[in-house]
mmCIF file of C-alpha atoms in Angstrom:
data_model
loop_
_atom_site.group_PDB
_atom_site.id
_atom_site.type_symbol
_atom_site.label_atom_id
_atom_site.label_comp_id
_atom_site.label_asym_id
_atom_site.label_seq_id
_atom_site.Cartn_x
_atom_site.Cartn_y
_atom_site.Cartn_z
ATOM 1 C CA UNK T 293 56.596 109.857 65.384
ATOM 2 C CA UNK T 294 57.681 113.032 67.099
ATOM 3 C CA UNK T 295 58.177 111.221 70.296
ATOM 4 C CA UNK T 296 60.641 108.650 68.618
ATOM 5 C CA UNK T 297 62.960 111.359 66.700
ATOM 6 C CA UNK T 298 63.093 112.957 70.268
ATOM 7 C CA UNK T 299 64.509 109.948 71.668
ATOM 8 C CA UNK T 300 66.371 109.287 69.028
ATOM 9 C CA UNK T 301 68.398 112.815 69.069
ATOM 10 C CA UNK T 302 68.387 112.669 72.745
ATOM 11 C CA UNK T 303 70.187 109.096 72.771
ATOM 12 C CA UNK T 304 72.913 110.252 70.259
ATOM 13 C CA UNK T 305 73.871 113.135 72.924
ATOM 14 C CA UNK T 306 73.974 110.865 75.349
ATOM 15 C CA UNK T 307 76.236 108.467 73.444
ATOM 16 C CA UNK T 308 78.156 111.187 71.861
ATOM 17 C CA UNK T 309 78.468 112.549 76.161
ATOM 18 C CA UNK T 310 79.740 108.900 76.786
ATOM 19 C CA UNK T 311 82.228 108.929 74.229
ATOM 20 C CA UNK T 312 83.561 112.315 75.530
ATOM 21 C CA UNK T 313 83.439 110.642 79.316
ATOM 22 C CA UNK T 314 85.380 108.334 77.604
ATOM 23 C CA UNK T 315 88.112 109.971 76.480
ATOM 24 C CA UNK T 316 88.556 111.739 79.600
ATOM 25 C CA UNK T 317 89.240 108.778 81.637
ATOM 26 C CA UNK T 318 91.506 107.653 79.264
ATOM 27 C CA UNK T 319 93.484 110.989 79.111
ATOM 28 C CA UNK T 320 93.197 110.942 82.895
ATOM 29 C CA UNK T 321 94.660 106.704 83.266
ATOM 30 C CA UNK T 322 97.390 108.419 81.199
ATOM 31 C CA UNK T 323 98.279 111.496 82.910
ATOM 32 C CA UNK T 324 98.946 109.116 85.674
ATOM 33 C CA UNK T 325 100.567 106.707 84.521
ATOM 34 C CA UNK T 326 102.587 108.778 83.188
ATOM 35 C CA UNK T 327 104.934 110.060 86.089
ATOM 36 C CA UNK T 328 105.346 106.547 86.831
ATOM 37 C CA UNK T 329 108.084 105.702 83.929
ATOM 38 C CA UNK T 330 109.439 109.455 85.019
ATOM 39 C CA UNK T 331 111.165 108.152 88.170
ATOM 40 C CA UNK T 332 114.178 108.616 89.138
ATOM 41 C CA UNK T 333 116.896 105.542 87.841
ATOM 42 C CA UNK T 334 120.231 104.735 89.330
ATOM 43 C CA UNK T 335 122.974 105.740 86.843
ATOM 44 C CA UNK T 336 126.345 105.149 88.922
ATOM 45 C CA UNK T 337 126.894 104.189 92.239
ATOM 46 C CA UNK T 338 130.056 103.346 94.573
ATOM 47 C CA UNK T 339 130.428 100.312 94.642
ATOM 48 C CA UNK T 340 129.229 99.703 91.126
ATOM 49 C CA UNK T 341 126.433 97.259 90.487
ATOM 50 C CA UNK T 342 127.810 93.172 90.791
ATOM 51 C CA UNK T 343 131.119 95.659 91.131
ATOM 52 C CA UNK T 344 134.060 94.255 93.812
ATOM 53 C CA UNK T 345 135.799 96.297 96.364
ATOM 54 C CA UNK T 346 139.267 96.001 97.464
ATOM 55 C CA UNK T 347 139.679 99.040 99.634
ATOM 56 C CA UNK T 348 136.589 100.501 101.891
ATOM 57 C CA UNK T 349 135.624 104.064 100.561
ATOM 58 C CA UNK T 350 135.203 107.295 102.227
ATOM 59 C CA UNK T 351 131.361 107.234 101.530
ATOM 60 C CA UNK T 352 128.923 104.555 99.393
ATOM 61 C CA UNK T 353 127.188 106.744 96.899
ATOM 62 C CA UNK T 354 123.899 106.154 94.613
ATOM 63 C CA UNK T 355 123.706 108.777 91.682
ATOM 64 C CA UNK T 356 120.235 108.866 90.123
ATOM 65 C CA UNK T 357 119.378 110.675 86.977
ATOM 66 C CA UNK T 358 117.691 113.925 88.670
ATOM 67 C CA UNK T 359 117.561 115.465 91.321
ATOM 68 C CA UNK T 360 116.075 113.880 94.618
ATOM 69 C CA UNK T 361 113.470 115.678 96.766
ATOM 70 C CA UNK T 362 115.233 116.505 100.190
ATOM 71 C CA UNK T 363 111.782 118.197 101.576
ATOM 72 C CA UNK T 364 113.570 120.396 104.735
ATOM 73 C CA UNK T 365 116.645 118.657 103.632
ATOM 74 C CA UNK T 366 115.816 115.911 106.928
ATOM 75 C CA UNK T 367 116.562 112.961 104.651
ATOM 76 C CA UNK T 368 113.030 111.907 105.261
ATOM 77 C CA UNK T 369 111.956 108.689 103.212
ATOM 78 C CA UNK T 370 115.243 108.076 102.249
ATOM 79 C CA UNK T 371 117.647 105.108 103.338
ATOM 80 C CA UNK T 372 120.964 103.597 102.656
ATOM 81 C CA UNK T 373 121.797 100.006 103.507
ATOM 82 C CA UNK T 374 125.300 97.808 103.521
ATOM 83 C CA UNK T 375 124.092 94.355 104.692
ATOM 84 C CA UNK T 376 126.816 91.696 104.770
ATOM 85 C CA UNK T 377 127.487 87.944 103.895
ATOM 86 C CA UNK T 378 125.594 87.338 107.300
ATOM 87 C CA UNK T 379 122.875 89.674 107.211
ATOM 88 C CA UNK T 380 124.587 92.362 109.682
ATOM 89 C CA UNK T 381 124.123 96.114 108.752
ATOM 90 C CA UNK T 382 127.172 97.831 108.226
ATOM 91 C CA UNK T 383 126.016 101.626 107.396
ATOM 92 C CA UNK T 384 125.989 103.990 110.233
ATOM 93 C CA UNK T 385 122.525 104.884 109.606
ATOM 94 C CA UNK T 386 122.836 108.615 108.408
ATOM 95 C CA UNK T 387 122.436 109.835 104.669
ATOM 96 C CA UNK T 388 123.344 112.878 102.623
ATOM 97 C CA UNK T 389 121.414 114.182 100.264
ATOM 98 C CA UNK T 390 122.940 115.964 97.089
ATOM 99 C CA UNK T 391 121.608 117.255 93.945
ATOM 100 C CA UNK T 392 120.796 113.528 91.978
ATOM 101 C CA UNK T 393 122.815 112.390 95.021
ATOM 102 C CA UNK T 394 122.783 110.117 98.098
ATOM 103 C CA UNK T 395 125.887 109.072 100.022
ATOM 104 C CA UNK T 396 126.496 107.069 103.587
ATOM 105 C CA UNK T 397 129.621 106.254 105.793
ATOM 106 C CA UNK T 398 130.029 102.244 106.249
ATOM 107 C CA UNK T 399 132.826 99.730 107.592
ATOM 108 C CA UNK T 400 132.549 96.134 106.339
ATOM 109 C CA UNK T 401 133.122 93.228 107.965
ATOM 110 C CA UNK T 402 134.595 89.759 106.234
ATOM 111 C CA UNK T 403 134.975 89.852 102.630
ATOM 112 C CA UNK T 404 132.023 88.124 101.064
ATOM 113 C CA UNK T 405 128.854 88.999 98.836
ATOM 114 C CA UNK T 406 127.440 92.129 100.024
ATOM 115 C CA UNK T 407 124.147 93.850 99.224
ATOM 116 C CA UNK T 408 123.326 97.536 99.026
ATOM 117 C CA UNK T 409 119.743 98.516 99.928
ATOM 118 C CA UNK T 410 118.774 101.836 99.132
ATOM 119 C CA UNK T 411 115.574 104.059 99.070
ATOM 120 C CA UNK T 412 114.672 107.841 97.442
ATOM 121 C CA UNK T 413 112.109 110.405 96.937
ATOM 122 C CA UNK T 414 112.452 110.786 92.931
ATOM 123 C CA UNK T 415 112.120 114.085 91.678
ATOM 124 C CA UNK T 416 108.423 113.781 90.823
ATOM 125 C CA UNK T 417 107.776 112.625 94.688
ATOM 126 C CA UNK T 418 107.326 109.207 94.361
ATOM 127 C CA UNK T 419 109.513 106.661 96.501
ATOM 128 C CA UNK T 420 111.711 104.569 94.452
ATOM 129 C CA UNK T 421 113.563 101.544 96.282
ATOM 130 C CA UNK T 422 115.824 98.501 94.905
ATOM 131 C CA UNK T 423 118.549 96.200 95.595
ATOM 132 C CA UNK T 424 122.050 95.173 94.292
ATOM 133 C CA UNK T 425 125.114 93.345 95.301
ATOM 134 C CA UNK T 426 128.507 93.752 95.166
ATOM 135 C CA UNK T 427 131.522 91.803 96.458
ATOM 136 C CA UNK T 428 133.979 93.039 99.151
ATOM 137 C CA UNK T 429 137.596 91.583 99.785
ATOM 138 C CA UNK T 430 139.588 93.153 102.066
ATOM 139 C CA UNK T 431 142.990 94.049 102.252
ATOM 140 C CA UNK T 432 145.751 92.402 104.361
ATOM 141 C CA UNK T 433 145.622 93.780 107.743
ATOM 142 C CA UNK T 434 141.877 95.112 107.383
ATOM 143 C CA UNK T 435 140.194 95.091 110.674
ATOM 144 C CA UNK T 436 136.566 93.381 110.063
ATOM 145 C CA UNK T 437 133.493 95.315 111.630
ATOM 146 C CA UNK T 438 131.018 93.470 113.250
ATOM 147 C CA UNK T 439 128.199 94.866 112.075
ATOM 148 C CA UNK T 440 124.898 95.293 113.798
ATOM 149 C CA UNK T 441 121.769 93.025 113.897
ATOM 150 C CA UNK T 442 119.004 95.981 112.791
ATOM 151 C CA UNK T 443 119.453 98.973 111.006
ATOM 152 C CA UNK T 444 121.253 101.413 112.967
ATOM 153 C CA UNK T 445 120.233 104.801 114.121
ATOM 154 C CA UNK T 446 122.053 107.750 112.187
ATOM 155 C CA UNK T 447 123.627 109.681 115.749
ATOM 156 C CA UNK T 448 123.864 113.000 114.159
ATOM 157 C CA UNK T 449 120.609 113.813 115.152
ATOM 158 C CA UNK T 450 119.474 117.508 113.901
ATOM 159 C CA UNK T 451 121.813 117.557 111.326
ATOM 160 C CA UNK T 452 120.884 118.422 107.954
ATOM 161 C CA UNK T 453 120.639 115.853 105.225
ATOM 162 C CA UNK T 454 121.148 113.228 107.603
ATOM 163 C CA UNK T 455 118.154 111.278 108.931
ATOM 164 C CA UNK T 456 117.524 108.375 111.045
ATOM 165 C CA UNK T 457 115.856 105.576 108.656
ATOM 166 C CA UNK T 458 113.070 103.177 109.047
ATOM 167 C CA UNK T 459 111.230 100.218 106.820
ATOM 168 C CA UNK T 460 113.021 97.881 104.557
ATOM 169 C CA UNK T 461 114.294 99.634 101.124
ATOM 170 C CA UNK T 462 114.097 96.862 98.918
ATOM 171 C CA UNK T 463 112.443 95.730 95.636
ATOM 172 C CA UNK T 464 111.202 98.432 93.326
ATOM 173 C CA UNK T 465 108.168 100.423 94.906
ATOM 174 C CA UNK T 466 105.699 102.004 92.533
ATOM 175 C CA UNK T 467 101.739 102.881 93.517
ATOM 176 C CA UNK T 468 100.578 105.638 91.238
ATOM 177 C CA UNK T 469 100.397 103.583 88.025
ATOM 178 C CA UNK T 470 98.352 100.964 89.921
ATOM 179 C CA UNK T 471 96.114 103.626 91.377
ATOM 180 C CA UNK T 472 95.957 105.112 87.460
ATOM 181 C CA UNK T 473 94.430 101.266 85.604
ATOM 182 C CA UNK T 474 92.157 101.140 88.667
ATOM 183 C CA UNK T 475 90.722 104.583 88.696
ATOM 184 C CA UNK T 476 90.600 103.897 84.633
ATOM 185 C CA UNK T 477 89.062 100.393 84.800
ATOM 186 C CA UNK T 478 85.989 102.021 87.208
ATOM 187 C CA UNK T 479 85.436 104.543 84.733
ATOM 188 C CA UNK T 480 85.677 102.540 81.366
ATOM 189 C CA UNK T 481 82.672 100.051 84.047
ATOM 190 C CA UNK T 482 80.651 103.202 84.150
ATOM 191 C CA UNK T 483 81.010 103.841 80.345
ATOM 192 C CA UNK T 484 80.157 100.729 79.368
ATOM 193 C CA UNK T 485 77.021 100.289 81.023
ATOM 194 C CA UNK T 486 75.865 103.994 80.167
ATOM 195 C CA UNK T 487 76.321 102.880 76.820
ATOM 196 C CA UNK T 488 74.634 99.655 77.099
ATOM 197 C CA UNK T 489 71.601 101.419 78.138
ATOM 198 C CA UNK T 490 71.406 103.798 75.399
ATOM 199 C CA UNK T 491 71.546 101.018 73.244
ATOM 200 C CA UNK T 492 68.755 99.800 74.623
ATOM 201 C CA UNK T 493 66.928 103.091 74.691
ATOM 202 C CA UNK T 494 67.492 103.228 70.243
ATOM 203 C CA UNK T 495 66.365 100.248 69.927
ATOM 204 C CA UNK T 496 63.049 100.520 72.073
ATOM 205 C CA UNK T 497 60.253 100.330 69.657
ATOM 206 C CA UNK T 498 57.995 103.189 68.976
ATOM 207 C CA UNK T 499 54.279 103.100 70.681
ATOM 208 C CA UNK T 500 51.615 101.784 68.915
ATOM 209 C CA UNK T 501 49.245 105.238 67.909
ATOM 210 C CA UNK T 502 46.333 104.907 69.557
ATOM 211 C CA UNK T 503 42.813 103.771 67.779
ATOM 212 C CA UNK T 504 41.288 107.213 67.691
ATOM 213 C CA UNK T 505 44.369 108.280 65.457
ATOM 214 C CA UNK T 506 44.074 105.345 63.495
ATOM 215 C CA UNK T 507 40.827 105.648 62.929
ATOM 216 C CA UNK T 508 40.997 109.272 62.042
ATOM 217 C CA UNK T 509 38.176 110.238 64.448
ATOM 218 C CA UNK T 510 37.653 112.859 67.662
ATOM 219 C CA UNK T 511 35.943 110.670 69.665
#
């Protein structure tokens, strides 16, 4: 009887050990998955989203709702892309970095549908990529660019907040909350099956007391 109170108290520690395991994981799934919906968003831009152009600006701009990390201020991780109506680039390759903003130096070609491609580091160091187009039609007179084939090489090398860019920056890019339900899904495995075999421990009957007890007797 002494033996099966003993298991008894020691499976409740072990379940009540599981359930604190538990809530660990779950607090840890959280904590990252949390940064995730902390990115950095887009919150005006030149040209504006599905926006049309009728006169080429000084600089295409992003403007995100915190500040970007410029680590060195090299513009590493970050690009800027103009692509045309026939897939041409049309940047120049380079990028500033400023506070919540990013800016680049482009001349368009033939009006048309245009599509602005554009990468960050968000604020909380994750990389944050997407897409949108915009529609370009030039002025009387305009002289069309050609454009180039890849993605051009910024040529003010050594420059600060300018860096030469590489990789497609398209499509919104997120790992960390990903890497937070998988890490999560392992542990509530582990859980589980600790669980399970405490379970089975309770629920283990008690041994049979031997004859010489049951009888009453020394031997």
């Amino acid at each position: 009887m002494t033996d099966t109170r003993r298991d008894h108290r020691t499976a409740r520690r072990l379940v009540a050990g599981a359930a604190t395991l538990l809530l660990a994981v779950g607090g840890a799934v959280l904590g990252l998955a949390g940064p995730a919906n902390a990115h950095n968003y887009l919150i005006a831009s030149t040209p504006a989203v599905d926006g049309t152009l009728t006169a080429l600006p000084k600089s295409f701009e992003i403007t995100t709702n915190d500040k970007l990390l410029d680590i060195g201020g090299t513009g590493s991780g970050f690009a800027f892309r103009i692509v045309g109506p026939d897939g041409r680039y049309h940047e120049d390759g380079c990028v500033a970095i400023d506070g919540p903003s990013m800016t680049t130096a482009a001349s368009l070609g033939a009006s048309g549908k245009y599509q602005v491609e554009w990468q960050i580091v968000s604020a909380d160091g994750h990389t944050v990529s997407d897409q949108y187009p915009f529609t370009w039609t030039a002025p009387a007179g305009f002289a069309a660019a050609k454009g180039s084939v890849k993605p051009p090489a910024c040529a003010k090398s050594g420059s600060a907040g300018s860096d030469t860019t590489t990789g497609t920056a398209s499509g919104s890019s997120d790992s960390s909350a990903s890497d937070a339900l998988f890490i999560g899904a392992g542990g509530i495995v582990v859980v589980g099956a600790v669980v399970a075999v405490l379970l089975l421990v309770r629920r283990r009957p008690a041994p049979a007391p031997d004859a010489d007890d049951a009888d009453g007797t020394d031997g």
